[in-house]
PDB file of C-alpha atoms in Angstrom:
ATOM      1  CA  UNK D 358     -27.643-108.737 -81.127  1.00 58.00           C
ATOM      2  CA  UNK D 359     -24.600-109.500 -83.374  1.00 61.00           C
ATOM      3  CA  UNK D 360     -22.182-107.654 -85.569  1.00 66.00           C
ATOM      4  CA  UNK D 361     -22.929-107.852 -89.270  1.00 66.00           C
ATOM      5  CA  UNK D 362     -19.595-109.664 -89.876  1.00 73.00           C
ATOM      6  CA  UNK D 363     -16.946-111.318 -87.622  1.00 74.00           C
ATOM      7  CA  UNK D 364     -14.251-108.948 -86.375  1.00 73.00           C
ATOM      8  CA  UNK D 365     -10.676-109.655 -85.223  1.00 72.00           C
ATOM      9  CA  UNK D 366     -10.129-107.747 -81.976  1.00 70.00           C
ATOM     10  CA  UNK D 367      -8.091-107.795 -78.794  1.00 65.00           C
ATOM     11  CA  UNK D 368     -10.230-105.476 -76.735  1.00 70.00           C
ATOM     12  CA  UNK D 369     -13.932-104.640 -76.618  1.00 75.00           C
ATOM     13  CA  UNK D 370     -15.369-101.303 -75.564  1.00 77.00           C
ATOM     14  CA  UNK D 371     -19.109-100.849 -75.308  1.00 79.00           C
ATOM     15  CA  UNK D 372     -20.447 -97.301 -75.809  1.00 79.00           C
ATOM     16  CA  UNK D 373     -24.088 -96.238 -75.700  1.00 77.00           C
ATOM     17  CA  UNK D 374     -24.971 -93.848 -78.472  1.00 73.00           C
ATOM     18  CA  UNK D 375     -28.678 -93.623 -77.958  1.00 69.00           C
ATOM     19  CA  UNK D 376     -31.358 -94.621 -75.372  1.00 69.00           C
ATOM     20  CA  UNK D 377     -35.111 -94.398 -76.264  1.00 64.00           C
ATOM     21  CA  UNK D 378     -37.135 -91.669 -74.473  1.00 64.00           C
ATOM     22  CA  UNK D 379     -33.954 -90.352 -72.731  1.00 68.00           C
ATOM     23  CA  UNK D 380     -33.854 -93.463 -70.457  1.00 74.00           C
ATOM     24  CA  UNK D 381     -30.931 -94.599 -68.419  1.00 79.00           C
ATOM     25  CA  UNK D 382     -28.449 -96.936 -70.174  1.00 81.00           C
ATOM     26  CA  UNK D 383     -27.964-100.251 -68.490  1.00 81.00           C
ATOM     27  CA  UNK D 384     -26.378-103.555 -69.429  1.00 78.00           C
ATOM     28  CA  UNK D 385     -28.052-106.723 -68.061  1.00 70.00           C
ATOM     29  CA  UNK D 386     -25.457-109.164 -69.516  1.00 67.00           C
ATOM     30  CA  UNK D 387     -22.607-108.880 -71.945  1.00 68.00           C
ATOM     31  CA  UNK D 388     -21.221-112.146 -73.523  1.00 64.00           C
ATOM     32  CA  UNK D 389     -18.412-112.103 -76.060  1.00 64.00           C
ATOM     33  CA  UNK D 390     -17.736-115.212 -78.109  1.00 59.00           C
ATOM     34  CA  UNK D 391     -14.370-115.366 -79.844  1.00 58.00           C
ATOM     35  CA  UNK D 392     -11.631-117.722 -81.006  1.00 57.00           C
ATOM     36  CA  UNK D 393      -8.995-118.226 -78.212  1.00 60.00           C
ATOM     37  CA  UNK D 394      -7.095-121.092 -80.002  1.00 66.00           C
ATOM     38  CA  UNK D 395      -3.903-119.010 -80.415  1.00 68.00           C
ATOM     39  CA  UNK D 396      -4.018-117.376 -76.974  1.00 72.00           C
ATOM     40  CA  UNK D 397      -1.294-118.484 -74.549  1.00 81.00           C
ATOM     41  CA  UNK D 398      -1.053-118.056 -70.692  1.00 85.00           C
ATOM     42  CA  UNK D 399       2.162-118.596 -68.805  1.00 89.00           C
ATOM     43  CA  UNK D 400       2.589-118.513 -64.996  1.00 92.00           C
ATOM     44  CA  UNK D 401       5.484-116.319 -63.988  1.00 94.00           C
ATOM     45  CA  UNK D 402       7.901-117.991 -61.554  1.00 89.00           C
ATOM     46  CA  UNK D 403      10.062-115.177 -60.393  1.00 92.00           C
ATOM     47  CA  UNK D 404       7.835-112.736 -58.579  1.00 94.00           C
ATOM     48  CA  UNK D 405       9.149-110.311 -55.922  1.00 95.00           C
ATOM     49  CA  UNK D 406       6.953-108.428 -53.431  1.00 95.00           C
ATOM     50  CA  UNK D 407       8.099-105.454 -51.344  1.00 94.00           C
ATOM     51  CA  UNK D 408       5.569-104.345 -48.729  1.00 94.00           C
ATOM     52  CA  UNK D 409       5.890-100.747 -47.394  1.00 93.00           C
ATOM     53  CA  UNK D 410       6.990-101.055 -43.725  1.00 91.00           C
ATOM     54  CA  UNK D 411       5.599 -97.626 -42.875  1.00 92.00           C
ATOM     55  CA  UNK D 412       2.248 -98.234 -44.512  1.00 93.00           C
ATOM     56  CA  UNK D 413       1.348-101.836 -45.005  1.00 93.00           C
ATOM     57  CA  UNK D 414      -1.501-100.940 -47.254  1.00 94.00           C
ATOM     58  CA  UNK D 415       1.069-100.446 -50.029  1.00 95.00           C
ATOM     59  CA  UNK D 416       3.016-103.116 -51.810  1.00 95.00           C
ATOM     60  CA  UNK D 417       5.171-103.103 -55.003  1.00 96.00           C
ATOM     61  CA  UNK D 418       5.208-106.265 -57.025  1.00 96.00           C
ATOM     62  CA  UNK D 419       7.950-106.941 -59.662  1.00 96.00           C
ATOM     63  CA  UNK D 420       8.454-109.976 -61.835  1.00 95.00           C
ATOM     64  CA  UNK D 421      10.642-111.245 -64.569  1.00 93.00           C
ATOM     65  CA  UNK D 422       9.333-110.145 -67.922  1.00 92.00           C
ATOM     66  CA  UNK D 423       8.144-112.888 -70.324  1.00 91.00           C
ATOM     67  CA  UNK D 424       9.187-112.607 -73.986  1.00 88.00           C
ATOM     68  CA  UNK D 425       6.199-112.054 -76.306  1.00 82.00           C
ATOM     69  CA  UNK D 426       3.725-111.376 -73.535  1.00 86.00           C
ATOM     70  CA  UNK D 427       1.002-108.764 -74.318  1.00 83.00           C
ATOM     71  CA  UNK D 428       0.399-108.140 -70.683  1.00 87.00           C
ATOM     72  CA  UNK D 429       0.112-109.652 -67.214  1.00 92.00           C
ATOM     73  CA  UNK D 430      -2.585-110.539 -64.709  1.00 93.00           C
ATOM     74  CA  UNK D 431      -1.527-109.867 -61.018  1.00 95.00           C
ATOM     75  CA  UNK D 432      -3.738-111.841 -58.710  1.00 95.00           C
ATOM     76  CA  UNK D 433      -3.642-111.494 -54.892  1.00 96.00           C
ATOM     77  CA  UNK D 434      -5.489-112.540 -51.726  1.00 95.00           C
ATOM     78  CA  UNK D 435      -5.119-113.362 -48.061  1.00 94.00           C
ATOM     79  CA  UNK D 436      -4.970-117.156 -48.746  1.00 93.00           C
ATOM     80  CA  UNK D 437      -3.106-119.128 -51.436  1.00 91.00           C
ATOM     81  CA  UNK D 438      -6.192-120.594 -52.841  1.00 89.00           C
ATOM     82  CA  UNK D 439      -8.273-117.430 -52.673  1.00 91.00           C
ATOM     83  CA  UNK D 440      -6.632-114.929 -55.004  1.00 93.00           C
ATOM     84  CA  UNK D 441      -9.840-113.148 -55.816  1.00 91.00           C
ATOM     85  CA  UNK D 442      -8.397-109.679 -56.492  1.00 92.00           C
ATOM     86  CA  UNK D 443      -6.470-108.772 -59.626  1.00 92.00           C
ATOM     87  CA  UNK D 444      -4.950-106.118 -61.795  1.00 92.00           C
ATOM     88  CA  UNK D 445      -4.012-106.191 -65.480  1.00 89.00           C
ATOM     89  CA  UNK D 446      -0.724-104.705 -66.366  1.00 91.00           C
ATOM     90  CA  UNK D 447       0.514-103.696 -69.890  1.00 85.00           C
ATOM     91  CA  UNK D 448       3.905-102.493 -71.052  1.00 83.00           C
ATOM     92  CA  UNK D 449       5.553-103.031 -67.614  1.00 90.00           C
ATOM     93  CA  UNK D 450       6.670-105.740 -65.276  1.00 93.00           C
ATOM     94  CA  UNK D 451       5.917-103.964 -62.042  1.00 95.00           C
ATOM     95  CA  UNK D 452       2.936-102.475 -60.135  1.00 95.00           C
ATOM     96  CA  UNK D 453       2.354-100.806 -56.830  1.00 95.00           C
ATOM     97  CA  UNK D 454      -0.970-101.591 -55.041  1.00 94.00           C
ATOM     98  CA  UNK D 455      -2.242 -99.039 -52.504  1.00 94.00           C
ATOM     99  CA  UNK D 456      -5.402-100.758 -51.362  1.00 91.00           C
ATOM    100  CA  UNK D 457      -4.274-103.677 -48.989  1.00 94.00           C
ATOM    101  CA  UNK D 458      -5.445-104.108 -45.467  1.00 94.00           C
ATOM    102  CA  UNK D 459      -2.801-103.447 -42.917  1.00 90.00           C
ATOM    103  CA  UNK D 460      -2.981-106.592 -40.692  1.00 90.00           C
ATOM    104  CA  UNK D 461      -3.131-109.763 -42.919  1.00 92.00           C
ATOM    105  CA  UNK D 462      -0.336-111.253 -44.955  1.00 94.00           C
ATOM    106  CA  UNK D 463      -1.040-111.304 -48.727  1.00 95.00           C
ATOM    107  CA  UNK D 464      -0.186-113.907 -51.367  1.00 96.00           C
ATOM    108  CA  UNK D 465       0.570-112.905 -54.957  1.00 96.00           C
ATOM    109  CA  UNK D 466       0.618-114.587 -58.361  1.00 96.00           C
ATOM    110  CA  UNK D 467       1.508-113.278 -61.798  1.00 96.00           C
ATOM    111  CA  UNK D 468       0.326-114.777 -65.169  1.00 94.00           C
ATOM    112  CA  UNK D 469       1.579-113.563 -68.536  1.00 93.00           C
ATOM    113  CA  UNK D 470      -0.766-113.744 -71.526  1.00 86.00           C
ATOM    114  CA  UNK D 471      -0.367-113.558 -75.284  1.00 82.00           C
ATOM    115  CA  UNK D 472      -3.557-112.867 -77.157  1.00 72.00           C
ATOM    116  CA  UNK D 473      -2.334-114.751 -80.283  1.00 66.00           C
ATOM    117  CA  UNK D 474      -2.349-111.689 -82.488  1.00 59.00           C
ATOM    118  CA  UNK D 475       0.730-109.772 -83.686  1.00 54.00           C
ATOM    119  CA  UNK D 476      -0.961-106.374 -83.988  1.00 46.00           C
ATOM    120  CA  UNK D 477      -3.462-104.066 -82.381  1.00 45.00           C
ATOM    121  CA  UNK D 478      -5.526-101.439 -84.163  1.00 43.00           C
ATOM    122  CA  UNK D 479      -8.740 -99.755 -83.114  1.00 47.00           C
ATOM    123  CA  UNK D 480     -11.823-100.636 -85.134  1.00 50.00           C
ATOM    124  CA  UNK D 481     -15.242 -99.300 -84.392  1.00 54.00           C
ATOM    125  CA  UNK D 482     -18.332-101.312 -85.240  1.00 54.00           C
ATOM    126  CA  UNK D 483     -21.812 -99.911 -84.749  1.00 52.00           C
ATOM    127  CA  UNK D 484     -24.742-102.232 -84.304  1.00 50.00           C
ATOM    128  CA  UNK D 485     -28.378-101.420 -83.795  1.00 48.00           C
ATOM    129  CA  UNK D 486     -29.905-103.997 -81.464  1.00 50.00           C
ATOM    130  CA  UNK D 487     -33.351-105.157 -82.332  1.00 49.00           C
ATOM    131  CA  UNK D 488     -33.897-106.706 -78.918  1.00 52.00           C
ATOM    132  CA  UNK D 489     -32.546-109.648 -77.071  1.00 61.00           C
ATOM    133  CA  UNK D 490     -34.261-112.976 -77.864  1.00 80.00           C
ATOM    134  CA  UNK D 491     -37.744-114.307 -78.578  1.00 86.00           C
ATOM    135  CA  UNK D 492     -39.072-117.633 -77.345  1.00 89.00           C
ATOM    136  CA  UNK D 493     -41.982-119.914 -77.929  1.00 91.00           C
ATOM    137  CA  UNK D 494     -43.431-122.027 -75.112  1.00 91.00           C
ATOM    138  CA  UNK D 495     -46.042-124.734 -75.105  1.00 91.00           C
ATOM    139  CA  UNK D 496     -47.761-124.451 -71.705  1.00 85.00           C
ATOM    140  CA  UNK D 497     -45.051-124.215 -69.083  1.00 83.00           C
ATOM    141  CA  UNK D 498     -42.433-125.774 -71.308  1.00 87.00           C
ATOM    142  CA  UNK D 499     -40.174-123.496 -73.409  1.00 87.00           C
ATOM    143  CA  UNK D 500     -39.778-125.044 -76.877  1.00 89.00           C
ATOM    144  CA  UNK D 501     -37.349-122.860 -78.702  1.00 90.00           C
ATOM    145  CA  UNK D 502     -35.524-119.525 -78.263  1.00 87.00           C
ATOM    146  CA  UNK D 503     -34.068-117.472 -81.064  1.00 87.00           C
ATOM    147  CA  UNK D 504     -31.750-114.500 -80.946  1.00 82.00           C
ATOM    148  CA  UNK D 505     -32.829-111.366 -82.901  1.00 80.00           C
ATOM    149  CA  UNK D 506     -30.054-110.533 -85.312  1.00 77.00           C
ATOM    150  CA  UNK D 507     -29.476-107.366 -87.254  1.00 73.00           C
ATOM    151  CA  UNK D 508     -30.425-107.694 -90.802  1.00 77.00           C
ATOM    152  CA  UNK D 509     -32.432-110.898 -90.320  1.00 84.00           C
ATOM    153  CA  UNK D 510     -36.237-110.102 -90.445  1.00 88.00           C
ATOM    154  CA  UNK D 511     -37.779-113.562 -90.454  1.00 92.00           C
ATOM    155  CA  UNK D 512     -37.717-116.335 -87.718  1.00 93.00           C
ATOM    156  CA  UNK D 513     -39.347-119.735 -88.228  1.00 94.00           C
ATOM    157  CA  UNK D 514     -40.452-122.166 -85.496  1.00 95.00           C
ATOM    158  CA  UNK D 515     -40.941-125.621 -87.011  1.00 94.00           C
ATOM    159  CA  UNK D 516     -42.962-128.724 -86.179  1.00 93.00           C
ATOM    160  CA  UNK D 517     -45.806-127.032 -84.369  1.00 94.00           C
ATOM    161  CA  UNK D 518     -48.508-129.506 -83.014  1.00 94.00           C
ATOM    162  CA  UNK D 519     -51.910-128.723 -81.475  1.00 95.00           C
ATOM    163  CA  UNK D 520     -51.812-127.130 -78.079  1.00 94.00           C
ATOM    164  CA  UNK D 521     -51.691-123.952 -76.022  1.00 94.00           C
ATOM    165  CA  UNK D 522     -48.805-121.584 -76.919  1.00 94.00           C
ATOM    166  CA  UNK D 523     -47.154-118.563 -75.425  1.00 92.00           C
ATOM    167  CA  UNK D 524     -44.892-116.307 -77.425  1.00 91.00           C
ATOM    168  CA  UNK D 525     -42.797-113.894 -75.458  1.00 86.00           C
ATOM    169  CA  UNK D 526     -39.763-111.573 -75.414  1.00 80.00           C
ATOM    170  CA  UNK D 527     -37.093-113.074 -73.085  1.00 69.00           C
ATOM    171  CA  UNK D 528     -37.071-109.856 -71.060  1.00 64.00           C
ATOM    172  CA  UNK D 529     -40.558-111.037 -69.885  1.00 64.00           C
ATOM    173  CA  UNK D 530     -43.386-109.422 -71.896  1.00 75.00           C
ATOM    174  CA  UNK D 531     -45.898-111.880 -73.381  1.00 85.00           C
ATOM    175  CA  UNK D 532     -46.497-110.931 -77.040  1.00 87.00           C
ATOM    176  CA  UNK D 533     -49.088-113.533 -77.979  1.00 91.00           C
ATOM    177  CA  UNK D 534     -50.888-116.518 -76.403  1.00 91.00           C
ATOM    178  CA  UNK D 535     -53.490-118.826 -77.795  1.00 92.00           C
ATOM    179  CA  UNK D 536     -54.560-122.394 -78.706  1.00 94.00           C
ATOM    180  CA  UNK D 537     -53.627-123.794 -82.065  1.00 94.00           C
ATOM    181  CA  UNK D 538     -55.804-126.605 -83.366  1.00 94.00           C
ATOM    182  CA  UNK D 539     -55.200-129.496 -85.807  1.00 94.00           C
ATOM    183  CA  UNK D 540     -57.234-127.755 -88.470  1.00 93.00           C
ATOM    184  CA  UNK D 541     -55.071-124.621 -88.199  1.00 94.00           C
ATOM    185  CA  UNK D 542     -51.874-126.617 -88.361  1.00 94.00           C
ATOM    186  CA  UNK D 543     -52.526-129.100 -91.139  1.00 93.00           C
ATOM    187  CA  UNK D 544     -53.433-128.534 -94.768  1.00 89.00           C
ATOM    188  CA  UNK D 545     -52.184-128.477 -98.380  1.00 82.00           C
ATOM    189  CA  UNK D 546     -52.159-124.782 -98.871  1.00 80.00           C
ATOM    190  CA  UNK D 547     -49.384-122.559 -97.336  1.00 81.00           C
ATOM    191  CA  UNK D 548     -51.864-119.755 -96.483  1.00 90.00           C
ATOM    192  CA  UNK D 549     -51.762-118.379 -93.018  1.00 92.00           C
ATOM    193  CA  UNK D 550     -54.489-119.704 -90.782  1.00 93.00           C
ATOM    194  CA  UNK D 551     -53.705-117.427 -87.880  1.00 93.00           C
ATOM    195  CA  UNK D 552     -52.219-113.853 -88.099  1.00 94.00           C
ATOM    196  CA  UNK D 553     -51.428-111.440 -85.239  1.00 92.00           C
ATOM    197  CA  UNK D 554     -49.484-108.230 -84.627  1.00 90.00           C
ATOM    198  CA  UNK D 555     -47.179-108.888 -81.809  1.00 86.00           C
ATOM    199  CA  UNK D 556     -45.539-105.470 -81.259  1.00 83.00           C
ATOM    200  CA  UNK D 557     -44.715-102.108 -82.713  1.00 79.00           C
ATOM    201  CA  UNK D 558     -41.133-101.600 -83.709  1.00 75.00           C
ATOM    202  CA  UNK D 559     -39.240 -98.227 -83.533  1.00 68.00           C
ATOM    203  CA  UNK D 560     -36.968 -95.876 -81.651  1.00 63.00           C
ATOM    204  CA  UNK D 561     -38.439 -94.124 -78.611  1.00 61.00           C
ATOM    205  CA  UNK D 562     -41.989 -93.052 -79.552  1.00 69.00           C
ATOM    206  CA  UNK D 563     -41.309 -93.183 -83.297  1.00 76.00           C
ATOM    207  CA  UNK D 564     -42.940 -96.368 -84.833  1.00 79.00           C
ATOM    208  CA  UNK D 565     -41.013 -97.680 -87.828  1.00 81.00           C
ATOM    209  CA  UNK D 566     -42.649-101.113 -88.264  1.00 83.00           C
ATOM    210  CA  UNK D 567     -44.377-104.111 -86.719  1.00 85.00           C
ATOM    211  CA  UNK D 568     -43.524-107.570 -85.479  1.00 87.00           C
ATOM    212  CA  UNK D 569     -46.063-109.994 -86.933  1.00 92.00           C
ATOM    213  CA  UNK D 570     -46.935-113.626 -86.423  1.00 93.00           C
ATOM    214  CA  UNK D 571     -48.345-116.118 -88.943  1.00 94.00           C
ATOM    215  CA  UNK D 572     -49.302-119.783 -88.520  1.00 95.00           C
ATOM    216  CA  UNK D 573     -48.604-121.729 -91.744  1.00 94.00           C
ATOM    217  CA  UNK D 574     -50.126-125.232 -91.961  1.00 94.00           C
ATOM    218  CA  UNK D 575     -48.219-128.275 -93.243  1.00 92.00           C
ATOM    219  CA  UNK D 576     -48.834-131.858 -94.280  1.00 90.00           C
ATOM    220  CA  UNK D 577     -48.359-133.233 -90.747  1.00 91.00           C
ATOM    221  CA  UNK D 578     -47.403-130.299 -88.523  1.00 93.00           C
ATOM    222  CA  UNK D 579     -47.484-126.497 -88.964  1.00 93.00           C
ATOM    223  CA  UNK D 580     -44.892-123.749 -88.392  1.00 94.00           C
ATOM    224  CA  UNK D 581     -45.025-120.272 -86.764  1.00 94.00           C
ATOM    225  CA  UNK D 582     -43.289-117.505 -88.835  1.00 94.00           C
ATOM    226  CA  UNK D 583     -42.351-114.296 -87.011  1.00 93.00           C
ATOM    227  CA  UNK D 584     -41.455-111.283 -89.335  1.00 92.00           C
ATOM    228  CA  UNK D 585     -40.069-107.846 -88.576  1.00 87.00           C
ATOM    229  CA  UNK D 586     -41.718-105.557 -91.109  1.00 87.00           C
ATOM    230  CA  UNK D 587     -40.102-102.146 -91.314  1.00 82.00           C
ATOM    231  CA  UNK D 588     -42.004 -99.417 -93.060  1.00 76.00           C
ATOM    232  CA  UNK D 589     -39.092 -96.818 -92.871  1.00 54.00           C
TER     233      UNK D 589
END
């Protein structure tokens, strides 16, 4: 799903406000696409580490502040090329870590970052996801995948040729399958030759519409039109 309009932001917080049928909230994948052109990252050269001699699990890291930095990423690990652990630090140039192992030596690295914005203000955007993505396959080959976007209720798959097709939700469920013939895909009239109801739409057990499929013939090839028809 997508926000209705682009948003300028430095941080992203995801909050679940509703789950159908009182189900458990879970996130399979979260991808955020933004514009990092103005962001800057600077490696900090002067880094000082003081390990607690009485409890080697603790270490205090201090570094020279970088002018204009929004924050710092402190990376550490037991080998120079394997700094897989990290902390993010804001409004400070020191941090104490209490979770090291006693025996090994540790290596540390600090990187300053500037997000490229000169302000921060909280802005809440609410979006109602209609699903993830829908895809059309011809036999075992996936032809095209489309993201369901809020406010967009029609999705068109062009240049459909005769063959066996499967239309599914990317989470797995098959919504429709069937063979489309040349007679169904070619013609001079733009009247549907095949129609099908793919799925009910709604929240929980409340049905508010239907997802429908139509096959529209063309001069040489046809097209499949999927519409989200909301009644409420």
